[in-house]
Backbone as CSV, one residue per row, in Angstrom:
resi,resn,N_x,N_y,N_z,CA_x,CA_y,CA_z,C_x,C_y,C_z
1,MET,5.979,-22.362,69.035,6.195,-22.725,67.632,7.427,-21.981,67.130
2,ASN,8.360,-22.752,66.509,9.555,-22.106,65.985,9.252,-21.383,64.685
3,LEU,10.242,-20.666,64.159,10.053,-19.828,62.970,9.725,-20.669,61.741
4,LYS,10.400,-21.809,61.570,10.134,-22.655,60.405,8.704,-23.179,60.407
5,GLY,8.213,-23.563,61.585,6.846,-24.052,61.677,5.843,-22.965,61.354
6,PHE,6.133,-21.761,61.833,5.226,-20.638,61.571,5.140,-20.340,60.069
7,ILE,6.307,-20.339,59.396,6.327,-20.062,57.950,5.557,-21.134,57.184
8,LEU,5.735,-22.418,57.587,5.041,-23.510,56.919,3.535,-23.378,57.073
9,MET,3.072,-23.061,58.296,1.642,-22.894,58.529,1.096,-21.711,57.732
10,PHE,1.873,-20.647,57.596,1.426,-19.461,56.860,1.242,-19.791,55.378
11,ILE,2.195,-20.549,54.806,2.108,-20.914,53.382,0.895,-21.800,53.122
12,ILE,0.674,-22.778,54.026,-0.474,-23.679,53.857,-1.778,-22.906,53.945
13,SER,-1.881,-21.976,54.873,-3.101,-21.181,55.047,-3.384,-20.333,53.814
14,CYS,-2.328,-19.720,53.265,-2.504,-18.888,52.063,-2.962,-19.734,50.883
15,SER,-2.425,-20.944,50.762,-2.796,-21.826,49.656,-4.254,-22.240,49.751
16,LEU,-4.690,-22.592,50.982,-6.082,-22.984,51.178,-7.028,-21.823,50.908
17,PHE,-6.640,-20.619,51.312,-7.474,-19.442,51.094,-7.610,-19.145,49.597
18,ALA,-6.499,-19.267,48.860,-6.523,-19.009,47.418,-7.388,-20.033,46.699
19,GLN,-7.307,-21.305,47.140,-8.119,-22.354,46.535,-9.592,-22.100,46.769
20,GLN,-9.936,-21.639,47.990,-11.321,-21.345,48.318,-11.846,-20.194,47.473
21,GLU,-10.993,-19.167,47.274,-11.396,-18.029,46.441,-11.670,-18.472,45.014
22,GLU,-10.830,-19.374,44.498,-10.994,-19.861,43.130,-12.276,-20.655,42.988
23,ASP,-12.571,-21.490,44.018,-13.783,-22.301,43.974,-15.028,-21.441,44.041
24,ASP,-14.931,-20.309,44.775,-16.109,-19.461,44.948,-16.357,-18.541,43.757
25,THR,-15.356,-18.410,42.879,-15.512,-17.518,41.731,-16.447,-18.147,40.703
26,GLU,-17.472,-17.443,40.301,-18.430,-17.949,39.327,-17.939,-17.667,37.911
27,VAL,-17.986,-18.693,37.070,-17.647,-18.537,35.662,-18.911,-18.162,34.907
28,TYR,-18.877,-17.001,34.262,-20.065,-16.520,33.558,-20.206,-17.237,32.218
29,VAL,-21.352,-17.836,32.002,-21.671,-18.499,30.743,-22.879,-17.810,30.133
30,ASP,-22.719,-17.320,28.918,-23.799,-16.604,28.243,-24.751,-17.604,27.600
31,ASP,-25.881,-17.855,28.261,-26.866,-18.790,27.732,-27.673,-18.192,26.588
32,HIS,-27.441,-16.924,26.293,-28.165,-16.256,25.210,-27.210,-15.875,24.077
33,TYR,-26.199,-16.735,23.871,-25.210,-16.452,22.827,-25.847,-16.544,21.438
34,LEU,-25.236,-15.855,20.488,-25.682,-15.863,19.097,-24.523,-16.274,18.195
35,GLU,-24.841,-16.951,17.109,-23.829,-17.319,16.123,-23.878,-16.349,14.942
36,ASP,-23.891,-15.046,15.233,-23.756,-14.051,14.165,-22.399,-14.253,13.498
37,GLN,-22.380,-14.312,12.171,-21.139,-14.692,11.499,-20.901,-13.907,10.213
38,PHE,-19.634,-13.605,9.967,-19.197,-13.204,8.640,-18.890,-14.478,7.855
39,TYR,-19.120,-14.440,6.546,-18.820,-15.612,5.731,-18.018,-15.213,4.494
40,LEU,-17.209,-16.152,4.021,-16.418,-15.974,2.809,-16.399,-17.299,2.067
41,GLY,-16.790,-17.281,0.788,-16.869,-18.511,0.016,-16.156,-18.416,-1.319
42,VAL,-15.593,-19.545,-1.755,-14.963,-19.664,-3.071,-15.485,-20.947,-3.708
43,GLN,-16.007,-20.843,-4.937,-16.597,-22.006,-5.587,-16.206,-22.093,-7.061
44,TYR,-16.336,-23.305,-7.598,-16.195,-23.550,-9.033,-17.584,-23.561,-9.643
45,ASN,-17.727,-22.918,-10.799,-19.018,-22.822,-11.477,-19.185,-23.936,-12.513
46,PHE,-20.031,-24.912,-12.211,-20.400,-25.928,-13.189,-21.632,-25.460,-13.965
47,LEU,-21.799,-25.980,-15.185,-22.999,-25.728,-15.971,-23.822,-27.005,-16.020
48,THR,-25.104,-26.918,-15.698,-25.984,-28.084,-15.742,-27.157,-27.797,-16.667
49,GLY,-27.759,-28.869,-17.193,-28.914,-28.710,-18.073,-28.585,-28.039,-19.387
50,THR,-27.344,-28.179,-19.844,-26.931,-27.512,-21.077,-27.543,-28.184,-22.307
51,LYS,-27.761,-27.387,-23.343,-28.310,-27.878,-24.610,-27.566,-27.228,-25.764
52,ASN,-27.704,-27.828,-26.947,-27.194,-27.251,-28.193,-25.684,-27.028,-28.184
53,GLY,-24.967,-27.877,-27.447,-23.509,-27.808,-27.482,-22.883,-26.786,-26.558
54,ILE,-23.642,-26.229,-25.630,-23.077,-25.285,-24.659,-22.180,-26.047,-23.681
55,LYS,-20.988,-25.518,-23.436,-20.058,-26.174,-22.518,-19.182,-25.137,-21.830
56,ASN,-18.552,-25.557,-20.756,-17.641,-24.695,-20.012,-16.296,-24.595,-20.714
57,THR,-15.663,-23.442,-20.577,-14.289,-23.266,-21.037,-13.504,-22.596,-19.913
58,GLY,-12.198,-22.820,-19.878,-11.397,-22.175,-18.846,-11.773,-22.629,-17.444
59,VAL,-11.616,-21.716,-16.487,-11.915,-21.999,-15.078,-12.927,-20.974,-14.575
60,PRO,-14.211,-21.275,-14.666,-15.221,-20.356,-14.125,-15.276,-20.465,-12.607
61,PHE,-15.415,-19.349,-11.916,-15.367,-19.377,-10.457,-16.273,-18.306,-9.865
62,SER,-16.438,-18.384,-8.569,-17.281,-17.430,-7.844,-16.653,-17.130,-6.491
63,ILE,-16.768,-15.877,-6.060,-16.328,-15.448,-4.731,-17.479,-14.704,-4.072
64,GLU,-17.771,-15.026,-2.828,-18.853,-14.348,-2.127,-18.454,-14.048,-0.685
65,ALA,-19.011,-12.979,-0.145,-18.719,-12.583,1.231,-19.904,-11.805,1.775
66,GLY,-20.107,-11.901,3.098,-21.217,-11.171,3.691,-21.342,-11.430,5.180
67,PHE,-22.502,-11.124,5.712,-22.776,-11.262,7.147,-24.153,-11.880,7.326
68,ILE,-24.262,-12.803,8.298,-25.534,-13.460,8.597,-25.886,-13.251,10.064
69,LYS,-27.095,-12.773,10.311,-27.628,-12.579,11.659,-28.305,-13.855,12.123
70,ASP,-27.969,-14.299,13.333,-28.476,-15.546,13.899,-29.718,-15.294,14.745
71,ILE,-30.781,-16.079,14.502,-32.027,-15.972,15.272,-32.356,-17.359,15.825
72,PRO,-31.956,-17.686,17.080,-32.189,-19.013,17.650,-33.677,-19.349,17.753
73,LEU,-33.965,-20.655,17.610,-35.347,-21.129,17.650,-35.671,-21.920,18.909
74,ASN,-34.661,-22.319,19.687,-34.925,-23.108,20.890,-33.974,-22.690,22.013
75,LYS,-34.250,-23.189,23.217,-33.463,-22.817,24.392,-32.030,-23.304,24.280
76,GLN,-31.843,-24.470,23.702,-30.496,-25.018,23.530,-29.685,-24.220,22.511
77,ARG,-30.372,-23.496,21.645,-29.770,-22.605,20.645,-28.937,-23.346,19.603
78,ASN,-29.266,-24.629,19.402,-28.596,-25.385,18.347,-29.405,-25.398,17.053
79,LYS,-30.569,-24.757,17.076,-31.390,-24.591,15.880,-31.720,-23.114,15.738
80,ALA,-31.598,-22.618,14.511,-31.780,-21.178,14.324,-32.149,-20.866,12.882
81,ILE,-32.587,-19.644,12.687,-32.782,-19.072,11.365,-31.673,-18.039,11.142
82,GLY,-31.117,-18.021,9.956,-30.099,-17.034,9.610,-30.590,-16.124,8.498
83,VAL,-30.438,-14.829,8.686,-30.829,-13.832,7.682,-29.612,-12.962,7.398
84,GLY,-29.264,-12.805,6.131,-28.031,-12.092,5.842,-28.057,-11.251,4.586
85,ALA,-26.927,-10.638,4.327,-26.716,-9.829,3.125,-25.248,-9.921,2.753
86,GLY,-24.976,-9.932,1.448,-23.590,-10.052,1.029,-23.374,-9.656,-0.414
87,TYR,-22.136,-9.878,-0.843,-21.698,-9.547,-2.206,-21.239,-10.823,-2.894
88,ASN,-21.558,-10.934,-4.186,-21.252,-12.129,-4.954,-20.608,-11.721,-6.278
89,PHE,-19.412,-12.247,-6.549,-18.728,-11.996,-7.822,-18.661,-13.295,-8.603
90,ASP,-19.222,-13.289,-9.822,-19.318,-14.492,-10.640,-18.527,-14.344,-11.932
91,VAL,-17.823,-15.410,-12.311,-17.193,-15.497,-13.628,-17.681,-16.781,-14.294
92,LEU,-18.425,-16.631,-15.395,-18.891,-17.761,-16.190,-18.115,-17.784,-17.500
93,ARG,-17.849,-19.008,-18.007,-17.084,-19.124,-19.247,-17.708,-20.144,-20.197
94,PRO,-18.984,-19.977,-20.546,-19.589,-20.846,-21.558,-19.113,-20.436,-22.953
95,ASN,-19.163,-21.363,-23.882,-18.713,-21.076,-25.255,-19.803,-20.339,-26.041
96,ILE,-20.259,-19.236,-25.493,-21.286,-18.403,-26.121,-20.659,-17.048,-26.436
97,ALA,-20.550,-16.730,-27.707,-19.927,-15.486,-28.145,-20.995,-14.475,-28.564
98,ILE,-20.614,-13.207,-28.510,-21.513,-12.113,-28.892,-20.862,-11.311,-30.013
99,THR,-21.634,-11.046,-31.044,-21.195,-10.147,-32.112,-22.237,-9.052,-32.277
100,LYS,-21.800,-7.941,-32.846,-22.691,-6.796,-33.014,-23.072,-6.649,-34.475
101,ASN,-24.375,-6.498,-34.726,-24.904,-6.292,-36.069,-25.763,-5.036,-36.039
102,GLY,-25.165,-3.903,-36.384,-25.865,-2.628,-36.245,-26.056,-2.311,-34.777
103,ASN,-27.310,-2.138,-34.370,-27.622,-1.892,-32.960,-27.986,-3.169,-32.212
104,ASP,-27.955,-4.293,-32.908,-28.359,-5.567,-32.315,-27.141,-6.377,-31.888
105,LEU,-27.313,-7.118,-30.796,-26.293,-8.057,-30.340,-26.743,-9.467,-30.686
106,ILE,-25.868,-10.209,-31.350,-26.177,-11.568,-31.770,-25.390,-12.546,-30.900
107,PHE,-26.092,-13.454,-30.246,-25.484,-14.477,-29.395,-25.427,-15.791,-30.175
108,ASN,-24.276,-16.437,-30.164,-24.132,-17.721,-30.845,-23.214,-18.648,-30.061
109,ILE,-23.493,-19.937,-30.164,-22.599,-20.949,-29.610,-21.436,-21.086,-30.580
110,ASP,-20.247,-20.737,-30.130,-19.106,-20.588,-31.038,-17.832,-21.035,-30.328
111,ASP,-17.143,-22.030,-30.912,-15.915,-22.560,-30.314,-14.652,-21.935,-30.893
112,ASN,-14.778,-20.851,-31.626,-13.642,-20.280,-32.339,-12.923,-19.168,-31.580
113,TYR,-13.211,-19.018,-30.295,-12.538,-18.003,-29.489,-11.607,-18.671,-28.486
114,ASN,-10.560,-17.957,-28.110,-9.607,-18.487,-27.128,-10.092,-18.318,-25.694
115,ARG,-10.890,-17.289,-25.459,-11.341,-17.024,-24.092,-12.731,-16.404,-24.108
116,TYR,-13.554,-16.870,-23.157,-14.907,-16.346,-22.975,-15.051,-15.937,-21.510
117,ASP,-15.498,-14.736,-21.280,-15.694,-14.269,-19.900,-17.027,-13.545,-19.768
118,TYR,-17.880,-14.068,-18.899,-19.079,-13.350,-18.468,-18.909,-13.075,-16.975
119,THR,-18.765,-11.828,-16.605,-18.578,-11.481,-15.198,-19.775,-10.696,-14.691
120,SER,-20.086,-10.893,-13.423,-21.215,-10.174,-12.827,-20.922,-9.836,-11.375
121,HIS,-21.368,-8.663,-10.967,-21.298,-8.209,-9.579,-22.726,-8.202,-9.038
122,ASN,-22.927,-8.912,-7.928,-24.287,-9.121,-7.437,-24.405,-8.858,-5.940
123,LEU,-25.595,-8.447,-5.540,-25.972,-8.447,-4.134,-26.706,-9.747,-3.847
124,GLU,-26.444,-10.333,-2.680,-27.068,-11.606,-2.328,-27.673,-11.516,-0.934
125,PHE,-28.883,-12.070,-0.803,-29.613,-12.018,0.464,-30.035,-13.434,0.853
126,PRO,-29.240,-14.114,1.709,-29.548,-15.489,2.107,-30.546,-15.568,3.268
127,LEU,-31.340,-16.617,3.241,-32.250,-16.973,4.333,-32.091,-18.466,4.546
128,GLU,-31.647,-18.879,5.763,-31.289,-20.273,5.959,-31.767,-20.828,7.296
129,TYR,-31.952,-22.154,7.295,-32.199,-22.896,8.536,-30.859,-23.439,9.008
130,ARG,-30.574,-23.275,10.309,-29.258,-23.612,10.838,-29.370,-24.661,11.946
131,TRP,-28.644,-25.758,11.769,-28.502,-26.767,12.820,-27.017,-26.895,13.134
132,ARG,-26.677,-26.939,14.431,-25.271,-27.032,14.824,-25.146,-27.702,16.193
133,THR,-23.938,-28.076,16.547,-23.662,-28.688,17.851,-22.965,-27.704,18.780
134,SER,-23.147,-26.423,18.556,-22.466,-25.397,19.348,-23.028,-25.315,20.761
135,THR,-22.202,-24.788,21.672,-22.620,-24.442,23.028,-22.086,-23.046,23.334
136,ALA,-22.435,-22.538,24.501,-21.996,-21.190,24.872,-20.483,-21.090,25.028
137,THR,-19.816,-22.230,25.266,-18.363,-22.214,25.499,-17.571,-22.914,24.397
138,ASN,-18.243,-23.325,23.316,-17.578,-24.077,22.257,-17.761,-23.371,20.922
139,ASN,-16.666,-22.888,20.350,-16.728,-22.180,19.078,-16.402,-23.058,17.874
140,SER,-15.987,-24.297,18.100,-15.734,-25.241,17.014,-16.777,-26.347,17.098
141,PHE,-17.590,-26.473,16.061,-18.722,-27.399,16.134,-19.139,-27.813,14.728
142,TRP,-19.922,-28.889,14.677,-20.494,-29.342,13.418,-21.693,-28.472,13.064
143,ARG,-21.885,-28.270,11.764,-23.028,-27.464,11.317,-23.571,-27.978,9.992
144,ILE,-24.874,-27.783,9.818,-25.542,-27.933,8.527,-26.427,-26.708,8.362
145,TYR,-26.097,-25.863,7.409,-26.880,-24.666,7.119,-27.453,-24.809,5.708
146,SER,-28.763,-24.796,5.590,-29.418,-24.939,4.287,-30.435,-23.828,4.104
147,GLY,-30.535,-23.323,2.869,-31.486,-22.243,2.662,-31.645,-21.828,1.219
148,VAL,-32.204,-20.651,1.055,-32.407,-20.039,-0.253,-31.768,-18.653,-0.223
149,SER,-31.426,-18.155,-1.396,-30.906,-16.792,-1.463,-31.475,-16.087,-2.688
150,PHE,-31.602,-14.796,-2.558,-32.062,-13.937,-3.649,-30.861,-13.182,-4.204
151,ILE,-30.686,-13.249,-5.517,-29.557,-12.610,-6.187,-30.063,-11.415,-6.989
152,TYR,-29.402,-10.270,-6.808,-29.736,-9.077,-7.592,-28.472,-8.566,-8.271
153,ASN,-28.487,-8.560,-9.598,-27.312,-8.143,-10.359,-27.207,-6.623,-10.422
154,ILE,-26.033,-6.099,-10.089,-25.826,-4.651,-10.140,-24.924,-4.234,-11.307
155,GLN,-24.182,-5.199,-11.874,-23.353,-4.882,-13.037,-22.895,-6.181,-13.688
156,ASN,-22.850,-6.210,-15.031,-22.328,-7.374,-15.732,-21.543,-6.945,-16.961
157,SER,-20.715,-7.835,-17.452,-19.938,-7.563,-18.660,-19.568,-8.886,-19.313
158,ALA,-19.206,-8.813,-20.591,-18.754,-9.986,-21.332,-17.586,-9.578,-22.211
159,SER,-16.596,-10.457,-22.338,-15.450,-10.187,-23.207,-14.980,-11.486,-23.845
160,PHE,-14.410,-11.351,-25.057,-14.005,-12.518,-25.832,-12.683,-12.223,-26.535
161,ASP,-11.757,-13.178,-26.469,-10.476,-13.067,-27.164,-10.480,-14.005,-28.361
162,ASP,-10.238,-13.458,-29.566,-10.200,-14.315,-30.747,-8.791,-14.849,-30.985
163,ASN,-8.630,-15.608,-32.065,-7.344,-16.251,-32.350,-6.256,-15.263,-32.743
164,ASN,-6.645,-14.039,-33.073,-5.671,-13.019,-33.461,-5.265,-12.123,-32.293
165,GLY,-5.744,-12.444,-31.104,-5.403,-11.658,-29.928,-6.262,-10.429,-29.727
166,ASN,-7.338,-10.305,-30.504,-8.245,-9.166,-30.364,-9.307,-9.453,-29.309
167,THR,-9.640,-8.441,-28.528,-10.648,-8.578,-27.474,-11.871,-7.734,-27.801
168,THR,-13.038,-8.373,-27.685,-14.312,-7.675,-27.861,-15.039,-7.676,-26.528
169,SER,-15.539,-6.512,-26.107,-16.171,-6.399,-24.786,-17.544,-5.754,-24.887
170,PHE,-18.420,-6.153,-23.955,-19.765,-5.590,-23.849,-20.074,-5.388,-22.369
171,ASN,-20.794,-4.321,-22.048,-21.121,-4.013,-20.656,-22.625,-3.898,-20.452
172,ASN,-23.056,-4.295,-19.237,-24.454,-4.162,-18.815,-25.425,-4.724,-19.845
173,LEU,-25.274,-6.012,-20.092,-26.116,-6.706,-21.061,-27.527,-6.877,-20.520
174,THR,-28.500,-6.377,-21.256,-29.899,-6.519,-20.836,-30.435,-7.915,-21.139
175,GLN,-29.681,-8.714,-21.892,-30.103,-10.079,-22.219,-29.883,-11.042,-21.055
176,LEU,-29.191,-10.588,-20.020,-28.977,-11.413,-18.831,-30.011,-11.069,-17.763
177,ASN,-30.410,-12.071,-17.017,-31.413,-11.866,-15.971,-30.880,-10.957,-14.871
178,LYS,-31.734,-10.057,-14.434,-31.373,-9.130,-13.368,-31.445,-9.791,-11.997
179,THR,-32.325,-10.771,-11.848,-32.516,-11.437,-10.556,-32.453,-12.950,-10.730
180,ASN,-32.201,-13.633,-9.624,-32.177,-15.086,-9.626,-32.387,-15.579,-8.202
181,PHE,-32.707,-16.866,-8.068,-32.860,-17.508,-6.768,-31.974,-18.747,-6.724
182,THR,-31.465,-19.064,-5.539,-30.621,-20.243,-5.388,-31.085,-21.091,-4.207
183,LEU,-30.727,-22.365,-4.249,-30.832,-23.282,-3.114,-29.407,-23.682,-2.733
184,TYR,-29.099,-23.730,-1.437,-27.714,-24.021,-1.055,-27.646,-24.762,0.275
185,THR,-26.501,-25.401,0.489,-26.214,-26.102,1.742,-24.729,-25.956,2.074
186,SER,-24.451,-25.702,3.347,-23.081,-25.718,3.865,-23.005,-26.778,4.956
187,ILE,-22.011,-27.659,4.855,-21.822,-28.733,5.831,-20.353,-28.754,6.235
188,GLY,-20.099,-28.745,7.550,-18.704,-28.796,7.955,-18.504,-28.665,9.445
189,PHE,-17.232,-28.532,9.825,-16.837,-28.412,11.224,-15.883,-27.235,11.365
190,GLY,-16.158,-26.379,12.333,-15.281,-25.237,12.559,-15.361,-24.230,11.430
191,THR,-14.207,-23.738,11.029,-14.148,-22.691,10.007,-14.389,-23.228,8.605
192,TRP,-13.888,-24.441,8.305,-13.966,-25.001,6.958,-15.281,-25.732,6.753
193,ASN,-15.935,-25.445,5.603,-17.207,-26.085,5.307,-17.348,-26.341,3.812
194,PHE,-17.897,-27.508,3.480,-18.243,-27.823,2.098,-19.502,-27.048,1.727
195,HIS,-19.512,-26.452,0.535,-20.636,-25.599,0.133,-21.080,-25.961,-1.279
196,VAL,-22.389,-26.126,-1.461,-22.960,-26.373,-2.783,-24.155,-25.446,-2.972
197,LYS,-24.253,-24.855,-4.164,-25.323,-23.890,-4.443,-25.837,-24.110,-5.860
198,TYR,-27.164,-24.151,-6.001,-27.798,-24.386,-7.305,-28.687,-23.207,-7.666
199,TYR,-28.497,-22.672,-8.865,-29.305,-21.553,-9.348,-30.564,-22.084,-10.027
200,LEU,-31.713,-21.532,-9.662,-32.985,-22.022,-10.177,-33.270,-21.543,-11.595
201,ASN,-32.645,-20.454,-12.024,-32.880,-19.916,-13.360,-31.564,-19.769,-14.116
202,SER,-31.673,-19.723,-15.435,-30.508,-19.520,-16.281,-30.021,-18.082,-16.176
203,PRO,-28.722,-17.837,-16.384,-28.249,-16.447,-16.420,-28.864,-15.647,-17.569
204,PHE,-29.192,-16.347,-18.675,-29.762,-15.675,-19.840,-31.287,-15.653,-19.759
205,LYS,-31.868,-14.598,-20.279,-33.320,-14.480,-20.289,-33.938,-15.589,-21.135
206,ASP,-35.122,-16.007,-20.739,-35.790,-17.122,-21.395,-36.108,-16.818,-22.856
207,SER,-36.286,-15.562,-23.180,-36.659,-15.176,-24.550,-35.465,-15.092,-25.496
208,LEU,-34.236,-15.174,-24.968,-33.051,-15.005,-25.800,-32.839,-16.219,-26.708
209,ARG,-32.539,-15.940,-27.981,-32.253,-16.980,-28.958,-30.960,-16.649,-29.695
210,THR,-30.314,-17.681,-30.213,-29.123,-17.468,-31.029,-29.541,-16.987,-32.415
211,GLY,-28.537,-16.687,-33.244,-28.834,-16.296,-34.615,-29.514,-17.401,-35.396
212,ASN,-29.357,-18.658,-34.922,-29.997,-19.804,-35.573,-31.313,-20.190,-34.909
213,GLY,-31.764,-19.384,-33.960,-33.033,-19.654,-33.298,-32.950,-20.625,-32.141
214,GLU,-31.741,-20.976,-31.701,-31.585,-21.913,-30.594,-31.688,-21.180,-29.255
215,LYS,-32.287,-21.847,-28.294,-32.439,-21.266,-26.962,-31.144,-21.422,-26.171
216,LEU,-30.748,-20.353,-25.503,-29.560,-20.394,-24.649,-30.005,-20.631,-23.212
217,TYR,-29.787,-21.846,-22.731,-30.272,-22.163,-21.384,-29.301,-23.113,-20.691
218,PHE,-29.003,-22.805,-19.448,-28.291,-23.706,-18.550,-28.444,-23.160,-17.135
219,ASN,-28.167,-24.004,-16.161,-28.188,-23.594,-14.757,-26.783,-23.660,-14.179
220,GLN,-26.548,-22.805,-13.210,-25.266,-22.831,-12.502,-25.340,-23.778,-11.312
221,LEU,-24.280,-24.540,-11.125,-24.097,-25.359,-9.931,-22.726,-25.022,-9.367
222,LYS,-22.711,-24.445,-8.179,-21.456,-24.037,-7.553,-21.064,-25.042,-6.473
223,ILE,-19.822,-25.472,-6.517,-19.294,-26.379,-5.499,-17.953,-25.831,-5.021
224,GLY,-17.812,-25.706,-3.714,-16.568,-25.160,-3.185,-16.528,-25.191,-1.674
225,VAL,-15.897,-24.190,-1.081,-15.750,-24.114,0.369,-16.335,-22.799,0.878
226,MET,-16.805,-22.853,2.114,-17.338,-21.676,2.792,-16.659,-21.554,4.155
227,PHE,-16.212,-20.357,4.468,-15.579,-20.078,5.757,-16.521,-19.212,6.590
228,TYR,-16.758,-19.627,7.837,-17.577,-18.842,8.768,-16.674,-18.287,9.860
229,ILE,-16.775,-16.986,10.082,-15.909,-16.304,11.042,-16.773,-15.621,12.083
230,LEU,-16.589,-15.980,13.358,-17.395,-15.411,14.441,-16.911,-14.013,14.777
């Protein structure tokens, strides 16, 4: 065998050996994968069930972030329970103003202010049922996550700007509910998901009345986007 033939046979042998090594290499697939996820959401705050002329002003919004632990329910791992904890920042802008009369705070439906802000910092604890088309090797998939969450308020405030540019502020209002419950659903593919959340109770306590004896009641409906990050 001449030198050229020897070199050709050597190259072919090395190629076949490398191919065999590649075929024999096992690709590890984690059949016990979890969809533990960080989440970040941005929503618009609608008011539903309003009475006595209560309406939205400005742009009320909500931002939430947290972590959800995945607990699979079947071998395929496309069905699971999610348990999480997070932070929720809410800005509501109903046309409800507060004035002070001695030691008392008077709430009234009043359209004579330029800006209304009710802000709250909350802890949120979601519990959800999770359906998805994920696999151990696919991180982009369809999902429907639906559940309930418990809201615990840790701080709130209200401020109002009148027509003269004066601002009136109040902190830690006891007239607002300390806790609330929500129903929610996230539907989407990959990172981007449509998110809707409905609050079962009004932000204001059921016993609260205006100076005219009117009940202040409405529910929050949040519609926006939710991002899930593995």
